[in-house]
XYZ file of C-alpha atoms in Angstrom:
479
model
C 27.820 33.346 -105.198
C 26.393 35.438 -102.185
C 23.662 32.872 -101.512
C 26.471 30.026 -101.448
C 28.491 32.027 -98.982
C 25.384 32.684 -96.234
C 24.786 29.004 -96.459
C 28.410 28.269 -95.423
C 28.388 30.483 -92.780
C 24.994 28.979 -91.394
C 26.595 25.861 -91.632
C 29.664 26.503 -89.767
C 27.593 27.967 -87.194
C 25.551 25.025 -86.678
C 28.515 22.801 -86.535
C 30.475 25.108 -84.107
C 27.381 24.284 -81.609
C 28.125 20.459 -81.670
C 27.519 19.330 -85.652
C 28.490 15.736 -86.015
C 28.426 14.612 -82.147
C 25.808 12.106 -80.633
C 26.139 13.807 -77.283
C 24.557 16.931 -78.319
C 21.443 15.110 -79.445
C 18.068 16.204 -77.950
C 14.794 14.758 -76.909
C 11.689 16.028 -76.604
C 8.850 14.145 -74.152
C 6.851 12.752 -72.948
C 8.509 13.396 -69.344
C 7.544 11.310 -66.268
C 5.548 13.650 -63.481
C 7.220 13.677 -59.930
C 6.052 11.269 -57.110
C 4.322 13.484 -54.084
C 3.122 11.811 -50.892
C -0.356 13.202 -49.878
C -0.774 14.878 -46.394
C -3.925 13.623 -44.397
C -5.533 15.910 -42.135
C -5.439 14.929 -38.529
C -7.420 12.848 -36.112
C -8.399 13.800 -32.955
C -9.847 11.327 -30.560
C -11.388 12.507 -27.184
C -9.703 11.670 -23.875
C -10.673 11.295 -20.243
C -8.718 12.050 -16.969
C -9.311 11.768 -13.372
C -7.992 13.927 -10.787
C -8.449 15.501 -7.547
C -10.470 18.488 -6.406
C -8.384 21.772 -6.188
C -5.265 19.768 -7.604
C -3.379 20.533 -10.816
C -3.765 17.949 -13.526
C -0.999 17.411 -16.298
C -0.987 14.772 -19.294
C -0.828 14.413 -23.058
C -4.125 15.059 -25.166
C -2.386 13.956 -28.192
C -0.887 10.700 -26.899
C -4.261 8.764 -28.551
C -4.488 11.155 -31.396
C -3.326 10.396 -35.316
C -1.147 13.601 -35.449
C -0.001 13.627 -39.530
C 2.338 16.195 -38.762
C -0.313 18.455 -37.013
C -0.171 20.706 -33.656
C -2.434 21.748 -31.256
C -3.670 25.204 -32.619
C -6.738 26.026 -30.332
C -8.093 24.994 -27.032
C -10.894 25.997 -24.792
C -10.049 27.904 -22.109
C -11.607 28.269 -19.408
C -13.429 24.563 -19.553
C -17.087 24.522 -19.610
C -17.290 24.275 -15.608
C -14.950 27.169 -15.324
C -11.460 25.401 -14.841
C -8.080 26.620 -16.236
C -6.799 24.927 -19.304
C -3.483 25.371 -20.832
C -2.303 23.104 -23.731
C 1.005 23.461 -25.685
C 1.254 23.077 -29.334
C 2.779 19.261 -28.786
C -0.026 18.262 -26.547
C 0.944 18.794 -23.278
C -1.817 19.584 -20.938
C -2.065 21.733 -17.430
C -5.604 21.624 -16.075
C -6.792 23.080 -12.505
C -10.315 22.582 -11.669
C -12.850 25.111 -10.598
C -11.938 26.080 -6.921
C -13.050 23.490 -4.197
C -15.419 21.402 -6.996
C -15.730 17.721 -6.492
C -17.409 14.541 -7.654
C -18.231 16.468 -11.171
C -17.187 16.185 -14.731
C -15.657 19.129 -16.305
C -15.247 19.148 -20.374
C -13.238 21.584 -22.875
C -12.041 20.943 -26.617
C -9.043 21.358 -28.404
C -7.934 21.212 -32.320
C -5.362 19.922 -34.287
C -4.451 21.171 -37.393
C -1.967 20.729 -40.645
C -1.779 21.760 -44.051
C -4.424 19.417 -45.110
C -6.959 20.287 -42.477
C -8.446 20.004 -38.803
C -9.664 17.867 -36.335
C -11.285 18.855 -32.846
C -11.868 16.216 -29.830
C -13.423 16.930 -26.265
C -11.482 16.205 -23.214
C -13.406 15.196 -20.173
C -11.737 15.384 -16.669
C -13.825 13.380 -13.563
C -13.264 15.490 -10.574
C -13.196 13.309 -7.675
C -13.099 14.395 -4.202
C -12.097 17.689 -2.684
C -8.404 18.344 -1.860
C -6.888 20.593 0.665
C -3.202 20.879 0.359
C -0.838 21.839 2.957
C 3.165 23.021 2.945
C 4.451 24.704 5.623
C 7.326 26.444 4.379
C 5.113 28.595 2.235
C 5.679 32.737 2.989
C 1.822 32.862 3.478
C -1.119 30.674 3.954
C -3.384 30.305 0.546
C -6.779 28.690 -0.245
C -5.628 25.111 0.312
C -5.234 24.241 -3.442
C -2.210 22.458 -4.751
C -0.818 25.946 -6.452
C -2.006 28.156 -3.321
C -1.615 25.743 -0.162
C -2.419 26.221 3.270
C 0.326 26.873 5.631
C -0.880 24.573 8.228
C -2.449 20.997 8.955
C -5.202 22.805 11.382
C -6.290 24.791 8.292
C -6.795 21.732 6.391
C -8.542 19.750 8.612
C -10.905 22.522 9.204
C -11.523 23.291 5.719
C -12.480 19.765 4.986
C -14.834 19.466 7.830
C -16.616 16.283 7.807
C -17.166 15.647 4.040
C -15.349 13.263 1.775
C -11.868 14.778 1.268
C -8.563 14.659 0.512
C -5.853 16.261 2.930
C -2.633 16.195 0.908
C 0.598 17.486 2.893
C 4.175 18.489 1.178
C 7.314 17.492 2.768
C 7.613 21.398 3.179
C 10.824 21.926 5.181
C 10.958 18.568 6.823
C 9.825 19.426 10.456
C 6.656 19.387 12.311
C 6.133 23.065 12.210
C 2.557 24.078 11.379
C 1.591 20.348 11.358
C 1.499 19.618 14.927
C -2.220 19.019 14.994
C -4.480 16.199 16.300
C -6.578 14.970 13.039
C -9.730 12.939 13.351
C -10.543 12.131 9.856
C -14.266 11.631 9.026
C -15.766 9.125 7.124
C -14.211 8.809 3.339
C -11.610 10.863 4.077
C -7.852 10.841 3.324
C -4.675 11.902 4.995
C -1.428 11.488 2.554
C 1.783 12.619 1.688
C 2.142 14.743 -1.648
C 4.207 13.057 -4.316
C 5.583 10.413 -1.890
C 7.611 12.743 -0.062
C 6.784 11.983 3.759
C 5.924 14.881 6.039
C 6.444 15.074 9.661
C 3.357 15.136 11.643
C 3.215 14.827 15.525
C -0.315 13.193 15.583
C -2.416 11.476 16.908
C -4.462 10.702 13.865
C -7.761 8.929 14.465
C -9.394 6.896 11.824
C -12.800 6.321 10.979
C -14.922 4.467 8.470
C -13.598 4.163 4.956
C -10.347 6.288 5.851
C -6.771 6.034 4.362
C -3.520 7.299 5.760
C -0.440 7.241 3.466
C 2.874 7.907 3.514
C 3.675 10.191 6.268
C 6.045 10.220 9.478
C 4.598 10.629 12.810
C 7.100 11.539 15.505
C 6.031 12.610 18.480
C 3.697 11.629 21.355
C 0.450 11.056 19.250
C -0.069 7.720 17.476
C -2.523 6.275 15.107
C -5.277 4.907 16.566
C -9.158 3.719 15.943
C -11.862 3.131 18.557
C -15.281 2.990 18.561
C -15.911 0.419 15.916
C -14.653 2.173 12.795
C -14.627 -0.122 9.853
C -12.679 -0.756 6.477
C -9.604 1.650 6.784
C -5.648 1.518 5.635
C -2.655 2.828 6.914
C 0.267 2.322 4.508
C 3.892 3.532 3.893
C 4.168 5.114 7.165
C 6.861 5.896 9.769
C 5.425 6.032 13.529
C 8.130 6.680 16.157
C 8.446 7.755 19.486
C 4.957 7.735 20.662
C 4.151 7.435 24.249
C 1.494 4.613 23.637
C 1.085 2.061 21.209
C 2.186 3.102 17.785
C -1.121 1.705 16.289
C -3.880 1.273 18.724
C -7.052 -0.203 17.498
C -9.812 -1.109 19.814
C -12.840 -2.790 18.531
C -12.379 -2.228 14.934
C -14.462 -4.252 12.534
C -14.439 -4.635 8.695
C -11.477 -4.874 6.985
C -8.100 -3.180 8.059
C -5.340 -2.989 5.827
C -1.484 -2.271 7.359
C 1.279 -2.200 4.918
C 4.917 -0.999 4.449
C 4.786 0.731 8.009
C 7.722 1.231 10.442
C 6.762 1.370 13.912
C 9.862 2.187 16.040
C 10.649 3.249 19.626
C 7.272 3.420 20.754
C 6.387 4.022 24.387
C 3.925 0.574 24.539
C 3.351 -1.991 21.887
C 4.294 -1.331 17.893
C 0.859 -2.546 17.448
C -2.087 -3.211 19.673
C -5.577 -4.680 18.680
C -8.123 -4.833 21.464
C -11.383 -6.233 20.299
C -14.300 -7.555 22.249
C -17.064 -7.825 19.442
C -17.612 -7.661 15.596
C -15.917 -9.222 12.705
C -12.546 -7.984 11.429
C -10.062 -8.991 8.837
C -6.465 -7.726 9.292
C -4.258 -7.729 6.401
C -0.574 -6.847 7.249
C 2.077 -6.899 5.015
C 6.416 -5.922 5.232
C 5.931 -3.848 8.399
C 8.818 -3.718 10.813
C 8.572 -2.727 14.639
C 11.837 -1.987 16.573
C 12.596 -1.440 20.393
C 8.857 -1.054 21.445
C 8.433 -0.802 25.406
C 6.500 -3.775 25.372
C 5.139 -6.075 23.123
C 5.827 -6.106 19.100
C 2.212 -6.676 18.323
C -0.439 -7.409 20.694
C -3.658 -8.757 19.759
C -6.514 -9.034 22.706
C -9.418 -10.927 21.616
C -12.564 -11.303 24.139
C -16.163 -11.786 24.157
C -17.807 -12.666 20.974
C -15.177 -11.101 18.700
C -13.900 -12.966 15.769
C -10.811 -11.652 13.894
C -9.046 -12.919 10.632
C -5.350 -12.176 10.813
C -3.291 -12.238 7.641
C 0.519 -11.391 8.059
C 3.407 -11.659 5.530
C 7.234 -10.346 5.889
C 6.908 -8.584 9.442
C 10.442 -8.248 10.980
C 10.069 -7.545 14.689
C 13.613 -6.516 16.623
C 13.763 -6.424 20.075
C 10.413 -5.666 21.393
C 9.167 -7.374 24.358
C 7.631 -10.022 23.259
C 8.831 -10.213 19.920
C 5.352 -11.140 18.064
C 2.668 -11.415 21.039
C -0.454 -12.802 20.604
C -2.299 -12.810 24.236
C -5.476 -13.971 24.533
C -5.247 -13.278 28.499
C -8.513 -11.442 28.638
C -10.680 -14.371 27.502
C -10.574 -15.602 31.046
C -12.893 -12.875 32.096
C -16.212 -15.346 31.912
C -16.961 -19.037 30.485
C -19.140 -17.331 28.143
C -16.678 -15.903 25.652
C -16.443 -17.745 22.218
C -14.401 -15.254 20.499
C -12.369 -16.574 17.239
C -8.966 -15.996 16.279
C -7.730 -17.366 13.228
C -4.379 -16.125 12.073
C -1.687 -16.830 9.111
C 1.882 -15.674 9.470
C 4.143 -15.992 6.557
C 7.649 -14.957 6.497
C 7.654 -13.129 9.678
C 11.138 -12.682 11.708
C 11.384 -12.244 15.587
C 14.776 -11.242 16.642
C 16.299 -11.123 20.025
C 12.863 -10.367 21.783
C 13.123 -9.705 25.514
C 10.565 -12.325 26.637
C 9.067 -14.607 24.323
C 9.305 -14.726 20.482
C 5.515 -15.890 19.667
C 2.966 -16.096 22.459
C -0.264 -17.238 21.943
C -2.736 -18.143 24.984
C -6.397 -19.332 24.603
C -8.974 -19.186 27.352
C -12.659 -19.768 28.072
C -14.216 -21.484 25.088
C -12.445 -19.646 22.717
C -11.169 -20.844 19.262
C -7.199 -20.346 17.895
C -6.238 -21.532 14.370
C -2.599 -20.491 14.086
C -0.323 -21.220 10.857
C 3.047 -19.899 11.149
C 5.040 -20.471 7.862
C 8.594 -19.679 6.481
C 9.364 -17.746 9.728
C 12.487 -17.210 11.990
C 11.967 -16.783 15.813
C 15.652 -16.412 17.557
C 17.723 -15.192 20.494
C 14.774 -14.814 23.100
C 15.330 -14.764 26.364
C 12.483 -17.203 26.871
C 10.529 -19.401 24.751
C 10.677 -18.703 20.784
C 7.305 -19.943 20.748
C 4.849 -20.469 23.705
C 1.556 -22.004 22.726
C -1.020 -22.541 25.758
C -4.519 -23.908 25.655
C -6.589 -23.295 28.692
C -10.006 -23.837 29.993
C -12.170 -25.508 27.498
C -10.515 -23.777 24.408
C -9.476 -25.272 21.153
C -6.428 -24.604 19.976
C -5.223 -25.562 16.696
C -1.678 -25.136 14.918
C 0.601 -25.561 12.303
C 3.957 -24.813 12.161
C 6.320 -25.263 9.095
C 9.467 -24.177 7.466
C 10.512 -22.566 10.402
C 13.683 -22.045 12.728
C 13.501 -21.103 16.153
C 16.197 -21.489 19.026
C 16.717 -21.486 22.805
C 19.043 -18.605 23.995
C 17.779 -17.781 27.512
C 15.852 -19.655 29.989
C 13.172 -21.607 27.904
C 12.463 -23.823 25.232
C 12.683 -22.965 21.461
C 9.300 -24.354 21.254
C 6.992 -25.233 23.809
C 2.942 -26.079 23.489
C 1.011 -26.898 26.626
C -2.756 -27.405 27.224
C -4.588 -27.683 30.545
C -7.880 -27.675 31.934
C -10.129 -29.731 29.187
C -8.823 -27.698 26.477
C -8.239 -29.170 23.102
C -4.395 -29.001 21.617
C -3.870 -30.157 18.094
C -0.662 -29.235 16.225
C 1.227 -29.946 12.999
C 4.565 -29.586 13.009
C 6.504 -29.584 9.725
C 10.136 -28.697 8.929
C 10.532 -27.191 12.147
C 14.218 -26.377 13.246
C 14.441 -25.946 17.514
C 17.370 -26.948 19.841
C 14.631 -28.063 22.663
C 11.081 -28.606 22.490
C 8.574 -28.786 25.213
C 5.409 -30.858 24.920
C 3.245 -30.929 28.039
C -0.130 -32.155 28.228
C -1.306 -31.381 32.094
C -4.376 -33.295 32.152
C -4.843 -36.722 31.273
C -8.552 -35.960 30.243
C -7.684 -33.382 27.981
C -6.754 -34.332 24.402
C -3.446 -33.534 22.976
C -2.556 -34.413 19.669
C 0.156 -34.112 17.241
C -0.247 -35.111 13.536
C 2.193 -38.020 12.409
C 3.975 -37.368 16.123
C 6.105 -40.483 15.457
C 7.503 -39.098 12.143
C 8.156 -35.707 13.529
C 9.892 -36.762 16.076
C 11.983 -39.324 13.884
C 13.069 -36.294 11.540
C 13.688 -33.398 14.052
C 17.631 -33.198 15.835
C 16.428 -31.113 18.582
C 15.587 -32.605 22.346
C 11.942 -33.063 22.664
C 10.548 -33.124 26.580
C 7.144 -34.638 26.656
C 4.821 -34.557 29.581
C 1.650 -36.581 29.630
C -0.371 -38.078 27.231
C 0.332 -37.080 23.383
C -1.674 -38.737 20.886
C -0.164 -39.381 17.206
C -2.975 -38.700 14.769
C -3.281 -39.054 10.959
C -2.228 -35.794 9.095
C -5.053 -34.046 8.322
C -7.183 -34.861 11.604
C -6.703 -31.131 12.878
C -8.589 -29.609 10.277
C -5.767 -27.039 9.700
C -6.027 -25.218 6.424
């Protein structure tokens, strides 16, 4: 009886725990293993940067790495050449080259680490020319580095000497204080604004072989000049104003000259003046404005054996003596001169010149080839275009897709030849109110391609003097 009671008690206890209910059935294995994603170690990849000597380089060393959640946990400082290195955990680099280093490579390493491992890569920095920095609103002058700049431009010019270098000028306080010094660039030197913010200089700045002037304002008596056969230089993104002479003044320059995005305003002579008597030069001019020069907007004077190729696009010239004046008057010095001028102007505007819009004279035995396309020459006091071939010169011109008009005493378009010169024209889609085409010597050839077609399609008044020959299209050999 006692054993039966114990059995009943145990049975009751088990039933109280869920006896007879399927909800309390238990299952024992096998159980699935949980899914886990393996962590791979990072892969650091070598980097290469370029920088200016004495500057501060910033960038990312991890942009080309495979991180897998890794961060930068170590880096070499100083670099192998003694430069200053700082890298954040996220890979942002700040590097300062050794003081006054130039034209060398420097290296350092950094390490990425995650829970699966580490990877190390090497960074190479190519240090270019030495830089000398100027900021006229610092309290005291420094060593000329980006982080400790000179206070005056003169200090940077002296430090650069005749060595290839970049003189980099901060905008500073926006005045010319400390920046009012003449600068004669040496071969392969650069003078530029820091970070595109133009400082104000007084000039003059003298260009030399393989030099660049970029992003500065020159406001004062000094200008930008080059003389003595300098070659291959660039002036770009500059504002040159209120000079006492030509804004850009170049004499006997050779090689390649690039003038881009410059504004020439209120200068005491021409906006741009080029005077060459020898050598071969190629000018490339783009997006330039010339306003209110005392005389010509642009003067190109080519004599002796000089050979100039001129490519100009999107120049705007307002109220500037001769709007765009290409004057070969010095070619009359003697008849042995065989200079050549080959010019293409595209998309240029001459607005309200006080004399001529476009004046081109050829003398002696010179050769001129002129292409003027997609331009506007308007509101001048005299001729919009005045093209003159004299002596025994050769003058070929194609004027196309262009508007010109008569405003004062003169013709919208005039082209004359005299003596024994050759004039050959191609006029295509030219709009002018009045034309004058004059052959002043019956023995001198004056040819116009498809003259009859031009006369028929044009609504302007045409005055013809002397014999004008209509020749087939292409006869002039104008590109």
